[in-house]
Coordinates of N, CA and C in Angstrom, one line a residue:
X1 N 129.7 136.5 37.8 CA 128.4 135.7 37.6 C 127.5 136.5 36.8
X2 N 127.6 137.8 36.5 CA 126.6 138.5 35.7 C 126.4 137.9 34.4
X3 N 127.3 137.1 33.9 CA 127.3 136.3 32.5 C 126.2 135.3 32.7
X4 N 125.9 134.8 33.9 CA 124.8 133.8 34.1 C 123.5 134.4 34.5
X5 N 123.5 135.5 34.9 CA 122.2 136.2 35.3 C 121.1 136.0 34.3
X6 N 120.0 135.4 34.7 CA 118.7 135.3 33.9 C 118.9 134.4 32.5
X7 N 120.0 133.6 32.4 CA 120.2 132.9 31.2 C 119.0 131.8 31.1
X8 N 118.6 131.4 32.2 CA 117.6 130.4 32.1 C 116.2 130.8 32.7
X9 N 116.0 132.2 32.4 CA 114.9 132.7 33.0 C 113.6 132.2 32.4
X10 N 112.7 131.8 33.3 CA 111.4 131.2 32.8 C 111.3 129.8 32.5
X11 N 112.7 129.1 32.7 CA 112.9 127.6 32.4 C 112.8 126.8 33.8
X12 N 112.7 125.7 33.7 CA 112.5 124.9 34.8 C 114.0 124.3 35.1
X13 N 114.3 123.8 36.2 CA 115.6 123.1 36.5 C 115.4 122.0 37.5
X14 N 116.2 121.3 37.6 CA 116.4 120.1 38.6 C 117.4 120.1 39.5
X15 N 117.2 120.0 40.7 CA 118.4 119.8 41.6 C 118.4 118.5 42.0
X16 N 119.5 117.9 41.8 CA 119.6 116.3 42.0 C 120.6 116.2 43.2
X17 N 119.8 115.5 44.0 CA 120.7 115.2 45.4 C 121.2 113.7 45.0
X18 N 122.5 113.7 44.5 CA 123.2 112.5 44.3 C 123.6 111.9 45.5
X19 N 123.3 110.5 45.8 CA 123.6 109.9 46.8 C 123.6 108.2 46.3
X20 N 123.7 107.5 47.2 CA 123.8 106.1 46.9 C 122.4 105.6 46.4
X21 N 121.3 106.2 46.5 CA 120.0 105.8 46.2 C 119.6 106.3 44.7
X22 N 120.5 107.2 44.1 CA 120.0 107.8 42.9 C 120.0 106.7 41.9
X23 N 119.0 106.8 41.0 CA 118.7 106.0 40.0 C 119.1 106.5 38.6
X24 N 120.4 106.0 38.2 CA 121.0 106.6 37.0 C 120.1 106.6 35.8
X25 N 119.4 105.4 35.7 CA 118.4 105.4 34.4 C 117.3 106.6 34.4
X26 N 116.8 106.8 35.7 CA 115.9 108.0 35.6 C 116.6 109.3 35.2
X27 N 117.9 109.5 35.5 CA 118.6 110.7 35.3 C 118.6 110.9 33.6
X28 N 118.6 109.9 33.0 CA 118.6 109.9 31.4 C 117.5 110.7 30.9
X29 N 116.5 110.8 31.6 CA 115.3 111.5 31.3 C 115.4 113.0 31.3
X30 N 116.4 113.4 32.1 CA 116.8 114.8 32.4 C 117.8 115.3 31.3
X31 N 118.3 114.6 30.4 CA 119.4 114.9 29.5 C 119.4 116.2 28.8
X32 N 118.3 116.6 28.6 CA 118.0 118.0 27.9 C 117.4 119.0 28.7
X33 N 117.6 118.9 30.1 CA 117.1 119.8 31.1 C 118.3 120.5 31.7
X34 N 117.9 121.6 32.5 CA 118.9 122.2 33.2 C 119.1 121.5 34.6
X35 N 120.2 121.1 34.9 CA 120.3 120.3 36.1 C 121.4 120.6 36.8
X36 N 121.3 120.6 38.1 CA 122.5 120.8 39.2 C 122.6 119.5 39.8
X37 N 123.9 119.1 40.0 CA 124.3 118.0 40.9 C 125.4 118.5 41.8
X38 N 125.7 117.6 42.8 CA 126.5 118.1 43.9 C 127.8 117.2 44.0
X39 N 128.9 117.9 44.4 CA 130.2 117.3 44.8 C 130.8 116.4 43.7
X40 N 130.9 115.1 44.0 CA 131.6 114.2 43.0 C 130.7 113.3 42.1
X41 N 129.8 113.9 41.8 CA 128.8 113.3 40.8 C 129.5 112.6 39.7
X42 N 130.6 113.2 39.3 CA 131.4 112.7 38.1 C 132.0 111.2 38.2
X43 N 131.9 110.8 39.5 CA 132.2 109.4 39.8 C 131.2 108.4 39.0
X44 N 130.0 108.9 38.7 CA 128.9 108.1 38.1 C 129.0 108.0 36.5
X45 N 129.9 108.9 35.9 CA 130.0 109.1 34.6 C 130.2 107.9 33.8
X46 N 131.0 106.9 34.3 CA 131.3 105.7 33.7 C 129.9 104.8 33.6
X47 N 128.9 105.1 34.2 CA 127.8 104.3 34.3 C 126.6 105.0 33.6
X48 N 126.8 106.2 33.0 CA 125.6 106.9 32.5 C 126.2 107.9 31.5
X49 N 125.4 108.3 30.4 CA 125.8 109.3 29.5 C 125.1 110.7 30.0
X50 N 124.3 110.7 31.2 CA 123.8 111.9 31.7 C 125.0 112.9 32.1
X51 N 125.0 114.1 31.9 CA 125.9 115.0 32.3 C 125.0 116.3 32.9
X52 N 125.2 116.7 34.2 CA 124.5 117.7 34.7 C 125.0 119.1 34.0
X53 N 124.2 120.1 33.9 CA 124.4 121.4 33.5 C 125.4 122.1 34.4
X54 N 125.3 121.9 35.7 CA 126.2 122.6 36.7 C 126.6 121.5 37.9
X55 N 127.4 122.0 38.5 CA 128.1 121.2 39.6 C 128.2 122.2 40.7
X56 N 127.7 121.7 41.9 CA 127.7 122.6 43.1 C 128.3 121.9 44.2
X57 N 129.2 122.5 45.1 CA 129.7 122.1 46.3 C 129.8 123.1 47.2
X58 N 129.2 122.9 48.5 CA 129.1 123.7 49.5 C 129.7 123.2 50.8
X59 N 130.1 122.1 50.7 CA 130.8 121.5 52.0 C 132.3 121.8 52.2
X60 N 132.5 122.3 53.2 CA 134.1 122.7 53.3 C 135.0 121.7 53.1
X61 N 134.6 120.4 53.9 CA 135.4 119.3 53.8 C 135.5 118.6 52.5
X62 N 134.4 118.6 51.8 CA 134.4 118.0 50.5 C 135.3 118.9 49.5
X63 N 135.1 120.2 49.7 CA 135.9 121.0 48.8 C 137.5 120.9 49.0
X64 N 137.7 120.9 50.5 CA 139.2 120.7 51.0 C 139.8 119.5 50.3
X65 N 139.1 118.4 50.3 CA 139.5 117.1 49.9 C 139.4 116.9 48.4
X66 N 138.5 117.3 47.8 CA 138.1 117.0 46.4 C 137.9 118.1 45.4
X67 N 138.1 119.4 46.0 CA 137.8 120.6 45.3 C 138.3 120.6 43.9
X68 N 139.7 120.2 43.9 CA 140.5 120.3 42.6 C 140.0 119.3 41.6
X69 N 139.6 118.2 42.1 CA 139.1 117.0 41.3 C 137.7 117.4 40.7
X70 N 136.8 117.9 41.6 CA 135.6 118.5 41.2 C 135.8 119.5 40.1
X71 N 136.6 120.5 40.2 CA 136.7 121.6 39.2 C 137.3 121.1 38.0
X72 N 138.3 120.2 38.1 CA 138.9 119.6 37.0 C 137.9 118.9 36.0
X73 N 137.2 118.1 36.6 CA 136.1 117.2 35.9 C 135.1 118.2 35.2
X74 N 134.7 119.2 35.8 CA 133.7 120.2 35.4 C 134.3 120.9 34.2
X75 N 135.6 121.4 34.4 CA 136.3 122.1 33.3 C 136.4 121.2 32.1
X76 N 136.7 119.9 32.2 CA 136.8 119.0 31.1 C 135.7 118.9 30.2
X77 N 134.6 119.0 31.0 CA 133.1 119.0 30.3 C 132.5 120.4 29.9
X78 N 133.4 121.3 30.2 CA 132.9 122.8 30.0 C 131.7 123.1 30.7
X79 N 131.5 122.5 32.0 CA 130.5 122.7 32.9 C 130.9 123.9 33.8
X80 N 129.9 124.7 34.3 CA 130.1 125.6 35.3 C 130.0 124.9 36.7
X81 N 131.0 125.4 37.6 CA 130.9 124.7 39.0 C 130.9 125.8 39.9
X82 N 130.1 125.7 41.1 CA 130.0 126.6 42.1 C 130.5 125.9 43.4
X83 N 131.3 126.7 44.1 CA 131.8 126.2 45.4 C 131.5 127.2 46.5
X84 N 131.3 126.8 47.6 CA 131.1 127.6 48.8 C 132.0 128.8 48.9
X85 N 131.4 130.0 48.9 CA 132.2 131.2 48.9 C 133.1 131.4 50.2
X86 N 132.7 130.7 51.3 CA 133.5 130.9 52.4 C 134.7 130.0 52.3
X87 N 134.9 129.0 51.5 CA 136.0 128.3 51.2 C 137.0 129.1 50.4
X88 N 136.5 129.8 49.5 CA 137.3 130.7 48.7 C 138.1 131.8 49.6
X89 N 137.4 132.4 50.6 CA 137.9 133.3 51.5 C 139.0 132.8 52.4
X90 N 139.0 131.4 52.6 CA 140.0 130.9 53.4 C 141.3 130.7 52.6

Protein backbone atom coordinates (compact mmCIF):
# COMPACT_ATOMS: atom_id res chain seq x y z
CA UNK A 1 0.00 0.00 0.00
CA UNK A 2 3.03 2.28 0.29
CA UNK A 3 2.79 2.85 -3.46
CA UNK A 4 -0.51 4.64 -2.84
CA UNK A 5 0.61 6.72 0.13
CA UNK A 6 0.00 10.43 -0.53
CA UNK A 7 -0.56 10.00 -4.28
CA UNK A 8 -3.64 12.20 -4.01
CA UNK A 9 -2.36 14.46 -1.25
CA UNK A 10 -4.11 17.83 -1.26
CA UNK A 11 -6.74 16.71 -3.78
CA UNK A 12 -10.41 16.14 -3.18
CA UNK A 13 -12.16 12.82 -3.58
CA UNK A 14 -15.71 11.57 -3.68
CA UNK A 15 -17.13 8.53 -1.90
CA UNK A 16 -20.10 7.28 -3.87
CA UNK A 17 -22.70 5.27 -2.01
CA UNK A 18 -23.99 3.33 -4.95
CA UNK A 19 -27.48 1.99 -4.49
CA UNK A 20 -30.78 1.97 -6.33
CA UNK A 21 -31.18 5.74 -5.97
CA UNK A 22 -27.85 6.69 -7.56
CA UNK A 23 -28.29 9.01 -10.54
CA UNK A 24 -25.84 7.88 -13.20
CA UNK A 25 -26.14 11.16 -15.11
CA UNK A 26 -24.78 13.05 -12.10
CA UNK A 27 -21.79 10.70 -11.90
CA UNK A 28 -20.65 11.80 -15.35
CA UNK A 29 -19.75 15.12 -13.72
CA UNK A 30 -17.18 13.28 -11.58
CA UNK A 31 -15.42 11.66 -14.53
CA UNK A 32 -12.09 13.43 -13.90
CA UNK A 33 -12.23 13.30 -10.09
CA UNK A 34 -10.84 10.79 -7.62
CA UNK A 35 -13.76 8.54 -6.79
CA UNK A 36 -14.49 5.49 -4.67
CA UNK A 37 -17.45 3.20 -5.35
CA UNK A 38 -18.53 0.10 -3.51
CA UNK A 39 -19.10 -3.55 -4.20
CA UNK A 40 -20.72 -4.38 -7.54
CA UNK A 41 -20.82 -0.91 -9.04
CA UNK A 42 -19.55 -2.45 -12.30
CA UNK A 43 -23.11 -3.63 -12.95
CA UNK A 44 -23.87 0.00 -13.92
CA UNK A 45 -21.12 0.16 -16.54
CA UNK A 46 -23.47 -0.71 -19.39
CA UNK A 47 -25.48 2.44 -18.57
CA UNK A 48 -22.71 4.99 -18.04
CA UNK A 49 -19.21 5.86 -19.20
CA UNK A 50 -18.27 6.87 -15.64
CA UNK A 51 -15.64 4.61 -14.07
CA UNK A 52 -14.53 5.09 -10.45
CA UNK A 53 -10.88 5.40 -9.54
CA UNK A 54 -11.19 2.78 -6.82
CA UNK A 55 -13.53 -0.04 -5.81
CA UNK A 56 -14.07 -0.81 -2.13
CA UNK A 57 -15.78 -3.78 -0.49
CA UNK A 58 -15.93 -4.33 3.25
CA UNK A 59 -18.95 -6.61 3.64
CA UNK A 60 -17.88 -10.21 4.30
CA UNK A 61 -20.96 -11.67 2.61
CA UNK A 62 -20.54 -9.49 -0.46
CA UNK A 63 -16.88 -10.47 -0.74
CA UNK A 64 -17.61 -14.15 -0.19
CA UNK A 65 -20.30 -14.18 -2.88
CA UNK A 66 -18.89 -11.68 -5.38
CA UNK A 67 -15.27 -10.92 -4.43
CA UNK A 68 -13.83 -12.65 -7.49
CA UNK A 69 -16.25 -10.82 -9.78
CA UNK A 70 -15.46 -7.47 -8.16
CA UNK A 71 -11.69 -8.00 -8.38
CA UNK A 72 -11.86 -9.29 -11.94
CA UNK A 73 -13.80 -6.26 -13.16
CA UNK A 74 -11.46 -3.88 -11.33
CA UNK A 75 -8.42 -5.62 -12.82
CA UNK A 76 -9.90 -5.46 -16.32
CA UNK A 77 -10.09 -1.66 -15.99
CA UNK A 78 -6.75 -1.36 -14.20
CA UNK A 79 -8.53 -0.04 -11.10
CA UNK A 80 -7.32 -0.53 -7.57
CA UNK A 81 -9.69 -2.53 -5.40
CA UNK A 82 -9.75 -2.74 -1.63
CA UNK A 83 -11.44 -5.48 0.37
CA UNK A 84 -12.02 -6.03 4.07
CA UNK A 85 -8.75 -7.16 5.67
CA UNK A 86 -10.69 -9.54 7.95
CA UNK A 87 -11.81 -11.47 4.88
CA UNK A 88 -8.21 -11.92 3.73
CA UNK A 89 -7.32 -13.39 7.12
CA UNK A 90 -10.09 -15.98 6.75
